[in-house]
Amino acid sequence: MDHRGVRARRQPEHPERVPAGGPRVGQRPPALDAALDALLALIAIYATVVDAPLLDAPVSADPDDEQFLAAARAGDAAWIVSGDKHLLAVSGWSGITVLKPRAFVDGPLALRE
């Protein structure tokens, strides 16, 4: 799979301190590409595409988050995995738990192994 559209959001605080031969902004190590391939393959296998109607009333303080909540409810999702503070604040709405990625990996995902 091609991940050229995926961009790193964080840049080194001091790019002049990146060691010679070390990673440069915009480049990913091959191991990361392999991990992304595996993740996207899992998403393709387990994802469900849903037609999510708009919510009747705002739930999150951030209007952009409504689409994720609507999709989760329409898909009968148990979790939303996000670090977004507004989504985290509405965790539990409509039976949907919002977890940060690490909490999801250490919790529900770890229990599936």
PDB file of C-alpha atoms in Angstrom:
ATOM      1  CA  MET A   1       0.000   0.000   0.000  1.00  0.00           C
ATOM      2  CA  ASP A   2       1.130   3.521  -0.646  1.00  0.00           C
ATOM      3  CA  HIS A   3       1.200   5.845   2.381  1.00  0.00           C
ATOM      4  CA  ARG A   4       2.611   8.957   0.731  1.00  0.00           C
ATOM      5  CA  GLY A   5      -0.556  10.841   1.684  1.00  0.00           C
ATOM      6  CA  VAL A   6       0.125  10.208   5.383  1.00  0.00           C
ATOM      7  CA  ARG A   7       1.971  13.138   6.907  1.00  0.00           C
ATOM      8  CA  ALA A   8       3.693  13.411  10.255  1.00  0.00           C
ATOM      9  CA  ARG A   9       2.173  16.258  12.227  1.00  0.00           C
ATOM     10  CA  ARG A  10       5.052  16.761  14.629  1.00  0.00           C
ATOM     11  CA  GLN A  11       8.328  18.070  13.432  1.00  0.00           C
ATOM     12  CA  PRO A  12      11.515  17.988  15.453  1.00  0.00           C
ATOM     13  CA  GLU A  13      11.653  20.884  17.883  1.00  0.00           C
ATOM     14  CA  HIS A  14      15.267  21.425  16.893  1.00  0.00           C
ATOM     15  CA  PRO A  15      15.768  20.026  13.364  1.00  0.00           C
ATOM     16  CA  GLU A  16      19.423  21.025  13.452  1.00  0.00           C
ATOM     17  CA  ARG A  17      19.912  18.384  16.177  1.00  0.00           C
ATOM     18  CA  VAL A  18      18.750  15.480  14.004  1.00  0.00           C
ATOM     19  CA  PRO A  19      21.822  13.265  13.663  1.00  0.00           C
ATOM     20  CA  ALA A  20      23.382  12.832  10.237  1.00  0.00           C
ATOM     21  CA  GLY A  21      21.810   9.846   8.544  1.00  0.00           C
ATOM     22  CA  GLY A  22      18.855   9.976  10.957  1.00  0.00           C
ATOM     23  CA  PRO A  23      15.227  10.318   9.928  1.00  0.00           C
ATOM     24  CA  ARG A  24      14.244  13.488   8.158  1.00  0.00           C
ATOM     25  CA  VAL A  25      10.866  15.198   8.341  1.00  0.00           C
ATOM     26  CA  GLY A  26       8.551  13.618   5.771  1.00  0.00           C
ATOM     27  CA  GLN A  27      10.431  10.305   5.729  1.00  0.00           C
ATOM     28  CA  ARG A  28       9.313   7.203   7.554  1.00  0.00           C
ATOM     29  CA  PRO A  29      11.381   4.196   8.454  1.00  0.00           C
ATOM     30  CA  PRO A  30      10.469   1.037   6.497  1.00  0.00           C
ATOM     31  CA  ALA A  31       9.230  -0.598   9.710  1.00  0.00           C
ATOM     32  CA  LEU A  32       6.621   2.149  10.066  1.00  0.00           C
ATOM     33  CA  ASP A  33       5.453   1.584   6.495  1.00  0.00           C
ATOM     34  CA  ALA A  34       5.059  -2.126   7.278  1.00  0.00           C
ATOM     35  CA  ALA A  35       3.098  -1.321  10.446  1.00  0.00           C
ATOM     36  CA  LEU A  36       0.826   1.044   8.517  1.00  0.00           C
ATOM     37  CA  ASP A  37       0.252  -1.635   5.871  1.00  0.00           C
ATOM     38  CA  ALA A  38      -0.772  -4.086   8.590  1.00  0.00           C
ATOM     39  CA  LEU A  39      -3.067  -1.560  10.260  1.00  0.00           C
ATOM     40  CA  LEU A  40      -4.768  -0.617   6.998  1.00  0.00           C
ATOM     41  CA  ALA A  41      -5.233  -4.299   6.147  1.00  0.00           C
ATOM     42  CA  LEU A  42      -6.974  -4.857   9.497  1.00  0.00           C
ATOM     43  CA  ILE A  43      -9.186  -1.844   8.935  1.00  0.00           C
ATOM     44  CA  ALA A  44     -10.121  -3.121   5.462  1.00  0.00           C
ATOM     45  CA  ILE A  45     -11.050  -6.527   6.922  1.00  0.00           C
ATOM     46  CA  TYR A  46     -12.999  -5.387   9.973  1.00  0.00           C
ATOM     47  CA  ALA A  47     -14.386  -1.964   9.036  1.00  0.00           C
ATOM     48  CA  THR A  48     -18.063  -1.467   8.320  1.00  0.00           C
ATOM     49  CA  VAL A  49     -19.187   1.382   6.100  1.00  0.00           C
ATOM     50  CA  VAL A  50     -22.348   2.991   7.440  1.00  0.00           C
ATOM     51  CA  ASP A  51     -24.755   5.649   6.267  1.00  0.00           C
ATOM     52  CA  ALA A  52     -24.845   7.863   9.326  1.00  0.00           C
ATOM     53  CA  PRO A  53     -27.743  10.305   9.587  1.00  0.00           C
ATOM     54  CA  LEU A  54     -27.098  13.646  11.226  1.00  0.00           C
ATOM     55  CA  LEU A  55     -27.588  13.785  14.980  1.00  0.00           C
ATOM     56  CA  ASP A  56     -30.804  15.368  16.231  1.00  0.00           C
ATOM     57  CA  ALA A  57     -28.956  17.692  18.600  1.00  0.00           C
ATOM     58  CA  PRO A  58     -25.314  18.678  19.160  1.00  0.00           C
ATOM     59  CA  VAL A  59     -23.419  16.382  21.511  1.00  0.00           C
ATOM     60  CA  SER A  60     -19.832  17.623  21.399  1.00  0.00           C
ATOM     61  CA  ALA A  61     -18.550  21.145  21.969  1.00  0.00           C
ATOM     62  CA  ASP A  62     -16.784  20.763  18.601  1.00  0.00           C
ATOM     63  CA  PRO A  63     -19.237  20.558  15.664  1.00  0.00           C
ATOM     64  CA  ASP A  64     -16.628  18.682  13.601  1.00  0.00           C
ATOM     65  CA  ASP A  65     -16.871  15.757  16.036  1.00  0.00           C
ATOM     66  CA  GLU A  66     -20.561  15.158  15.344  1.00  0.00           C
ATOM     67  CA  GLN A  67     -19.764  13.109  12.227  1.00  0.00           C
ATOM     68  CA  PHE A  68     -17.693  10.634  14.253  1.00  0.00           C
ATOM     69  CA  LEU A  69     -20.366  10.286  16.907  1.00  0.00           C
ATOM     70  CA  ALA A  70     -23.066   9.813  14.262  1.00  0.00           C
ATOM     71  CA  ALA A  71     -21.012   7.165  12.458  1.00  0.00           C
ATOM     72  CA  ALA A  72     -20.236   5.329  15.695  1.00  0.00           C
ATOM     73  CA  ARG A  73     -23.901   5.279  16.681  1.00  0.00           C
ATOM     74  CA  ALA A  74     -25.049   4.203  13.204  1.00  0.00           C
ATOM     75  CA  GLY A  75     -22.448   1.430  13.178  1.00  0.00           C
ATOM     76  CA  ASP A  76     -23.326   0.325  16.703  1.00  0.00           C
ATOM     77  CA  ALA A  77     -19.697   0.911  17.719  1.00  0.00           C
ATOM     78  CA  ALA A  78     -18.604   0.288  21.268  1.00  0.00           C
ATOM     79  CA  TRP A  79     -15.572   2.591  21.048  1.00  0.00           C
ATOM     80  CA  ILE A  80     -14.159   5.617  19.353  1.00  0.00           C
ATOM     81  CA  VAL A  81     -10.370   5.760  19.544  1.00  0.00           C
ATOM     82  CA  SER A  82      -9.237   9.370  19.656  1.00  0.00           C
ATOM     83  CA  GLY A  83      -7.147  11.792  21.629  1.00  0.00           C
ATOM     84  CA  ASP A  84      -9.554  14.624  20.808  1.00  0.00           C
ATOM     85  CA  LYS A  85     -10.470  16.395  24.046  1.00  0.00           C
ATOM     86  CA  HIS A  86     -14.019  17.164  22.936  1.00  0.00           C
ATOM     87  CA  LEU A  87     -14.716  13.544  21.996  1.00  0.00           C
ATOM     88  CA  LEU A  88     -13.142  12.320  25.228  1.00  0.00           C
ATOM     89  CA  ALA A  89     -15.458  14.668  27.128  1.00  0.00           C
ATOM     90  CA  VAL A  90     -18.573  12.960  25.729  1.00  0.00           C
ATOM     91  CA  SER A  91     -17.383   9.406  26.372  1.00  0.00           C
ATOM     92  CA  GLY A  92     -20.360   7.285  27.374  1.00  0.00           C
ATOM     93  CA  TRP A  93     -22.840   9.110  25.146  1.00  0.00           C
ATOM     94  CA  SER A  94     -25.212   6.635  23.550  1.00  0.00           C
ATOM     95  CA  GLY A  95     -23.182   3.785  25.090  1.00  0.00           C
ATOM     96  CA  ILE A  96     -20.047   4.698  23.127  1.00  0.00           C
ATOM     97  CA  THR A  97     -16.775   4.832  25.045  1.00  0.00           C
ATOM     98  CA  VAL A  98     -14.123   7.232  23.750  1.00  0.00           C
ATOM     99  CA  LEU A  99     -10.589   6.110  24.542  1.00  0.00           C
ATOM    100  CA  LYS A 100      -7.150   7.478  23.828  1.00  0.00           C
ATOM    101  CA  PRO A 101      -5.119   5.139  21.577  1.00  0.00           C
ATOM    102  CA  ARG A 102      -2.887   3.834  24.394  1.00  0.00           C
ATOM    103  CA  ALA A 103      -5.895   3.148  26.619  1.00  0.00           C
ATOM    104  CA  PHE A 104      -7.539   1.231  23.765  1.00  0.00           C
ATOM    105  CA  VAL A 105      -4.400  -0.832  23.083  1.00  0.00           C
ATOM    106  CA  ASP A 106      -3.895  -1.591  26.772  1.00  0.00           C
ATOM    107  CA  GLY A 107      -7.609  -2.205  27.448  1.00  0.00           C
ATOM    108  CA  PRO A 108     -10.137  -3.556  24.931  1.00  0.00           C
ATOM    109  CA  LEU A 109      -7.550  -4.511  22.313  1.00  0.00           C
ATOM    110  CA  ALA A 110      -5.352  -6.370  24.820  1.00  0.00           C
ATOM    111  CA  LEU A 111      -8.358  -8.330  26.078  1.00  0.00           C
ATOM    112  CA  ARG A 112      -8.960  -9.733  22.570  1.00  0.00           C
ATOM    113  CA  GLU A 113      -5.583 -11.497  22.433  1.00  0.00           C
TER     114      GLU A 113
END
